[in-house]
Short mmCIF file of C-alpha atoms in Angstrom, two decimals:
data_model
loop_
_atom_site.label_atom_id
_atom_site.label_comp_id
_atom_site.label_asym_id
_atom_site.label_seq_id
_atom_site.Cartn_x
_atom_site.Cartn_y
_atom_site.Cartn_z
CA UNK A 1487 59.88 77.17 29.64
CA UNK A 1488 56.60 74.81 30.66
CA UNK A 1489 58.23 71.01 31.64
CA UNK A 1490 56.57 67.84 31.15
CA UNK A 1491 56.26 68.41 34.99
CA UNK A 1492 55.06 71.49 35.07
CA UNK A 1493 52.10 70.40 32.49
CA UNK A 1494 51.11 66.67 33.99
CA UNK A 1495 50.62 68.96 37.65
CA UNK A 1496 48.30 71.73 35.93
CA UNK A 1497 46.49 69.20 34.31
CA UNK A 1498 46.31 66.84 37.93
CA UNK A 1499 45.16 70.63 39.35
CA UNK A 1500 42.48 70.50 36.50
CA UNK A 1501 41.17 67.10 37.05
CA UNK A 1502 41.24 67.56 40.87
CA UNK A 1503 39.48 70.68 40.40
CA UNK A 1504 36.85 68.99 38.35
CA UNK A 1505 36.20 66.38 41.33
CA UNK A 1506 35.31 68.69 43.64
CA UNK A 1507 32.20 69.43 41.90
CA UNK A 1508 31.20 65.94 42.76
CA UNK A 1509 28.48 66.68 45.21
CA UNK A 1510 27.02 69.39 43.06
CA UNK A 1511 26.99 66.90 39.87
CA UNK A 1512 25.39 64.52 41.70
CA UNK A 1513 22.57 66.40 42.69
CA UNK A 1514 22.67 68.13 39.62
CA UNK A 1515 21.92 64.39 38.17
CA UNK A 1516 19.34 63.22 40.24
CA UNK A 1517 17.82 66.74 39.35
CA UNK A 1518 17.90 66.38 35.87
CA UNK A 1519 16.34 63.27 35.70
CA UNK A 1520 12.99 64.42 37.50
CA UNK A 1521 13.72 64.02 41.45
CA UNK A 1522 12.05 66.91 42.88
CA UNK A 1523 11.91 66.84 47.01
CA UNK A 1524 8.88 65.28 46.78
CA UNK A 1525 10.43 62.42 45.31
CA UNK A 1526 13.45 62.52 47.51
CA UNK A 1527 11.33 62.29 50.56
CA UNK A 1528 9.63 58.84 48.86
CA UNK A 1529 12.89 57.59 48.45
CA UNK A 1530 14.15 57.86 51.86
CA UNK A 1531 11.30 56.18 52.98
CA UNK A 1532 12.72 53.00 51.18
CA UNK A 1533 15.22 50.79 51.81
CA UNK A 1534 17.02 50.54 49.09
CA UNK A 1535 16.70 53.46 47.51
CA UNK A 1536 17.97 55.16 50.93
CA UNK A 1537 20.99 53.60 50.76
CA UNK A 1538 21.77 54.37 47.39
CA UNK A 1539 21.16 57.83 47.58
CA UNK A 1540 23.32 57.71 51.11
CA UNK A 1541 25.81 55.95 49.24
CA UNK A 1542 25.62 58.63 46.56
CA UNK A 1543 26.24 61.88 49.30
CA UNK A 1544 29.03 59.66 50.58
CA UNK A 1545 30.66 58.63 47.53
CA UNK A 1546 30.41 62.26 46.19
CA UNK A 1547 31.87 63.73 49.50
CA UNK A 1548 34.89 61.04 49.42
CA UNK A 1549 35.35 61.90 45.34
CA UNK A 1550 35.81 65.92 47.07
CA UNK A 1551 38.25 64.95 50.15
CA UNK A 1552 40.56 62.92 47.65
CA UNK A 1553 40.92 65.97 45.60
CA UNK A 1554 41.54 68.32 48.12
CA UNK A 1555 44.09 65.82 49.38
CA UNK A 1556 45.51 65.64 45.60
CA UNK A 1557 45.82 69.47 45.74
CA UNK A 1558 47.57 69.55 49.08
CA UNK A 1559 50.36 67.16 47.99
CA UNK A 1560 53.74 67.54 46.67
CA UNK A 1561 54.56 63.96 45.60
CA UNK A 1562 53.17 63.38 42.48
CA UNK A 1563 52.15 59.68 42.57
CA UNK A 1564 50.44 60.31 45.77
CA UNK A 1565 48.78 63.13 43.78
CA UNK A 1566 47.48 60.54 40.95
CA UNK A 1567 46.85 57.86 43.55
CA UNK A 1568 44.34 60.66 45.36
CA UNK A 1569 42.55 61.38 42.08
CA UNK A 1570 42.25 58.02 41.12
CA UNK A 1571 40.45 57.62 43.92
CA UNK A 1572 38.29 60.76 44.08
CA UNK A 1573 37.36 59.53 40.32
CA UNK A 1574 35.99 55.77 41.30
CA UNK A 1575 33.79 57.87 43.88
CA UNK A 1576 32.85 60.15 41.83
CA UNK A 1577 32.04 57.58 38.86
CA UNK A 1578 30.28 55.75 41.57
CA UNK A 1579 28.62 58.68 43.21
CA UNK A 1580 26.85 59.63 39.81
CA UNK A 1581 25.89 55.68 39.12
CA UNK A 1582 24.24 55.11 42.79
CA UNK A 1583 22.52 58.36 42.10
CA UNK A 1584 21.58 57.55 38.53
CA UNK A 1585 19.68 54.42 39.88
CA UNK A 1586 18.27 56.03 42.67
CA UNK A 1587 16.34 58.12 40.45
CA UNK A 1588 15.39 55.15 38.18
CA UNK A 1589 13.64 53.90 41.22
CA UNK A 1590 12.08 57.52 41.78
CA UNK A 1591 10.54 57.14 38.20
CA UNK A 1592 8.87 53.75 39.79
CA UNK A 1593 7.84 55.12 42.61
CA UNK A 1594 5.35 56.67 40.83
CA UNK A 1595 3.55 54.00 39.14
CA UNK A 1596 2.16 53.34 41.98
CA UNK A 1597 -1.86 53.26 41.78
CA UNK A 1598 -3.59 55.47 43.77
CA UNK A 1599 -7.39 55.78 44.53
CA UNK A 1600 -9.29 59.12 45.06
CA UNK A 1601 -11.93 61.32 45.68
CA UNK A 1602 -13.71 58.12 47.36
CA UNK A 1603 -17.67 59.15 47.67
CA UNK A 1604 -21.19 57.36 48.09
CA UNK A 1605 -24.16 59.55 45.64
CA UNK A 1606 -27.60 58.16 47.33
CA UNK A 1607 -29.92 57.09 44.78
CA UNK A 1608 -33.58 56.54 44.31
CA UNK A 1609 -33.00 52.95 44.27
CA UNK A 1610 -29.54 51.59 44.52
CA UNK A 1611 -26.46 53.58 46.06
CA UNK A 1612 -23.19 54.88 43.95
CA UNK A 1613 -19.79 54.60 44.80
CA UNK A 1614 -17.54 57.05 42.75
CA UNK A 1615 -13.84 57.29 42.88
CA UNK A 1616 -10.85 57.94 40.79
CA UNK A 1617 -7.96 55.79 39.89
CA UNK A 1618 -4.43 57.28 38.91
CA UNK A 1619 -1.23 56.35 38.12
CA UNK A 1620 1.65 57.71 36.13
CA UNK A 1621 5.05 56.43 34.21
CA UNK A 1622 3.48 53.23 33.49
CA UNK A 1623 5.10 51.11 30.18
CA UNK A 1624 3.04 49.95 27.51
CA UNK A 1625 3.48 46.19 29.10
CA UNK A 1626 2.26 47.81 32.46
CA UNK A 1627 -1.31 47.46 33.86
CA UNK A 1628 -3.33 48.73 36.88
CA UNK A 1629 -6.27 46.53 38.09
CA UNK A 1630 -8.77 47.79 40.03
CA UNK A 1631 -11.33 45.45 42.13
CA UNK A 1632 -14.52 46.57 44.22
CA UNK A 1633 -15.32 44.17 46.93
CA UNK A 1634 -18.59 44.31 48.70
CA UNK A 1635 -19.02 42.90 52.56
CA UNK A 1636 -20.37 39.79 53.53
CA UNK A 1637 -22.02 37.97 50.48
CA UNK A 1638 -22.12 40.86 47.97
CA UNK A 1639 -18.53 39.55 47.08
CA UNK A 1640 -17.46 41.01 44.14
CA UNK A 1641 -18.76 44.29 42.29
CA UNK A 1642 -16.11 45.51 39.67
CA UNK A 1643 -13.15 44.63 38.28
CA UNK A 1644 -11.69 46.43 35.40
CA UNK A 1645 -7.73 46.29 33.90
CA UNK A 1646 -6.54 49.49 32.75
CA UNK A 1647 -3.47 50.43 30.70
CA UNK A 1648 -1.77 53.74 29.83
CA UNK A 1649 -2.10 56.50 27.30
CA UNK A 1650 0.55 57.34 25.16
CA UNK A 1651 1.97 59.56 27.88
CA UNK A 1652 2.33 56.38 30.19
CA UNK A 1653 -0.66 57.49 32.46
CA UNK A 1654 -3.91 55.89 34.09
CA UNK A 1655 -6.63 58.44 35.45
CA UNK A 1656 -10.27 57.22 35.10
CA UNK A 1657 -13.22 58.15 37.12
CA UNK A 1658 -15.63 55.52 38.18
CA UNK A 1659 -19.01 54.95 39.03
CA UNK A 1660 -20.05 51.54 40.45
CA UNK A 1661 -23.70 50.41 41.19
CA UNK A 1662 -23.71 48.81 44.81
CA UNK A 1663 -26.12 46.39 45.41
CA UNK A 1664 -29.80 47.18 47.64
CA UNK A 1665 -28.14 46.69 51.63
CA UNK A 1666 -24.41 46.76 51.04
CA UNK A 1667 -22.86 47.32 54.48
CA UNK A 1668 -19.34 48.19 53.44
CA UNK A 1669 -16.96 48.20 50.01
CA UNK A 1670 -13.50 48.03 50.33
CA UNK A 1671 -11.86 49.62 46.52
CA UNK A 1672 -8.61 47.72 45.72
CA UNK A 1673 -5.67 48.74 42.73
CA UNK A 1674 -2.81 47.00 42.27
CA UNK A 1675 0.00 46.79 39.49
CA UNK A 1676 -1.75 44.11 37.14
CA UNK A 1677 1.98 42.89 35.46
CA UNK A 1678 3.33 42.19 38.85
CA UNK A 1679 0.56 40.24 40.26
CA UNK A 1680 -2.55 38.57 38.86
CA UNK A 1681 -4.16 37.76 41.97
CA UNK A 1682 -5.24 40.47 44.17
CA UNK A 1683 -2.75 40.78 46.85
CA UNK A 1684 -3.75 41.40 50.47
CA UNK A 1685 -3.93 45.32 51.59
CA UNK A 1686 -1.40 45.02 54.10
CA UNK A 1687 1.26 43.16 52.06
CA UNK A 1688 2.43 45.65 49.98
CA UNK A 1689 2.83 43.43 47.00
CA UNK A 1690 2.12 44.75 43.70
CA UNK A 1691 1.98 48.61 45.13
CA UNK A 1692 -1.62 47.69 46.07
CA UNK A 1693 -3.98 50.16 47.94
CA UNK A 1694 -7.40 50.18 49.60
CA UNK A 1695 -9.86 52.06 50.48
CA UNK A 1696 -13.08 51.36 52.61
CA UNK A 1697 -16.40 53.48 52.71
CA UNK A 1698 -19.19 52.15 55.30
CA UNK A 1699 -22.88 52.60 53.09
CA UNK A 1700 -24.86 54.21 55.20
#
């Protein structure tokens, strides 16, 4: 005959076996949601998004100690007190992940200028370049800003939103004005700054590029 006992232990067994499938669910998460190496590697490059994915491995390998603990012992409110545990760390494993990967998805609005080139013309020089960006909102923008050297000051300036699948890819062709020494291409997140921010700040996920006109 199966004892209350008997049933709240297989069913501790069951929950602790559950828990120690933390690390593998959180991964399992963060893979589900898009984060590809690729994106892993960007994240670790952060700050913040380091620690949560380091907070993430930790809480999942905690969530797995406290139910190998839970299996080990014979007292049963240690038992629940271990998987009590291993669940907050598992619970909090899969949240640290889950917003880890919300930042991966930002990670790649960031602008990014390509395929920088100068076409000689008869008269007047062309620069060409693309701008891209992807998982952009409808309420998101991506300026872009052509800045000649010296007096030439500035050339182009465009604001660009996304297509209905939330991306910005647009080839360009500027004009550059008879003696241009140098052009420095700038794209920034237009609906986190206005102004253009400076290259080295970082603000806005802005990049540059320079070409020297021959």
């Amino acid at each position: 005959m199966i004892t209350t006992a008997d049933r709240l232990d297989a069913n501790l067994d069951r929950v602790a076996t559950t828990l120690i499938g933390a690390v593998a669910a959180v991964g399992g998460l963060l893979a589900a949601l898009g984060v590809n190496s690729e994106r892993i590697n960007l994240l670790f490059d952060d700050d913040s998004a380091q620690e949560l994915l380091l907070a993430a491995g930790a809480l999942a390998i905690l969530a797995v100690l406290a139910s190998l603990t839970a299996l080990m012992v014979q007292v049963a409110a240690l038992e629940v007190a271990a998987l009590g545990a291993g669940a907050a760390c598992y619970v909090g494993g899969l949240l640290c992940a889950l917003f880890a990967a919300a930042g991966a998805a930002d990670y790649a609005a960031h602008p990014a200028v390509t395929s920088l080139s100068l076409v000689p013309g008869e008269t007047r020089t062309v620069l060409s370049f693309t701008v891209g960006a992807g998982s952009l909102d409808e309420a998101q923008s991506v300026v872009v800003l052509v800045m000649g050297a010296r007096t030439d000051g500035q050339l182009y300036e465009s604001v660009m939103r996304p297509d209905e699948t939330g991306r910005v890819e647009q080839v360009l062709d500027v004009l550059l004005p008879p003696g241009t020494p140098e052009v420095t291409v700038m794209a920034w997140r237009g609906d986190q700054s206005v102004q253009p921010p400076s290259c080295g700040s970082g603000r806005a996920n802005v990049v540059c590029a320079s070409v020297v006109v021959p």
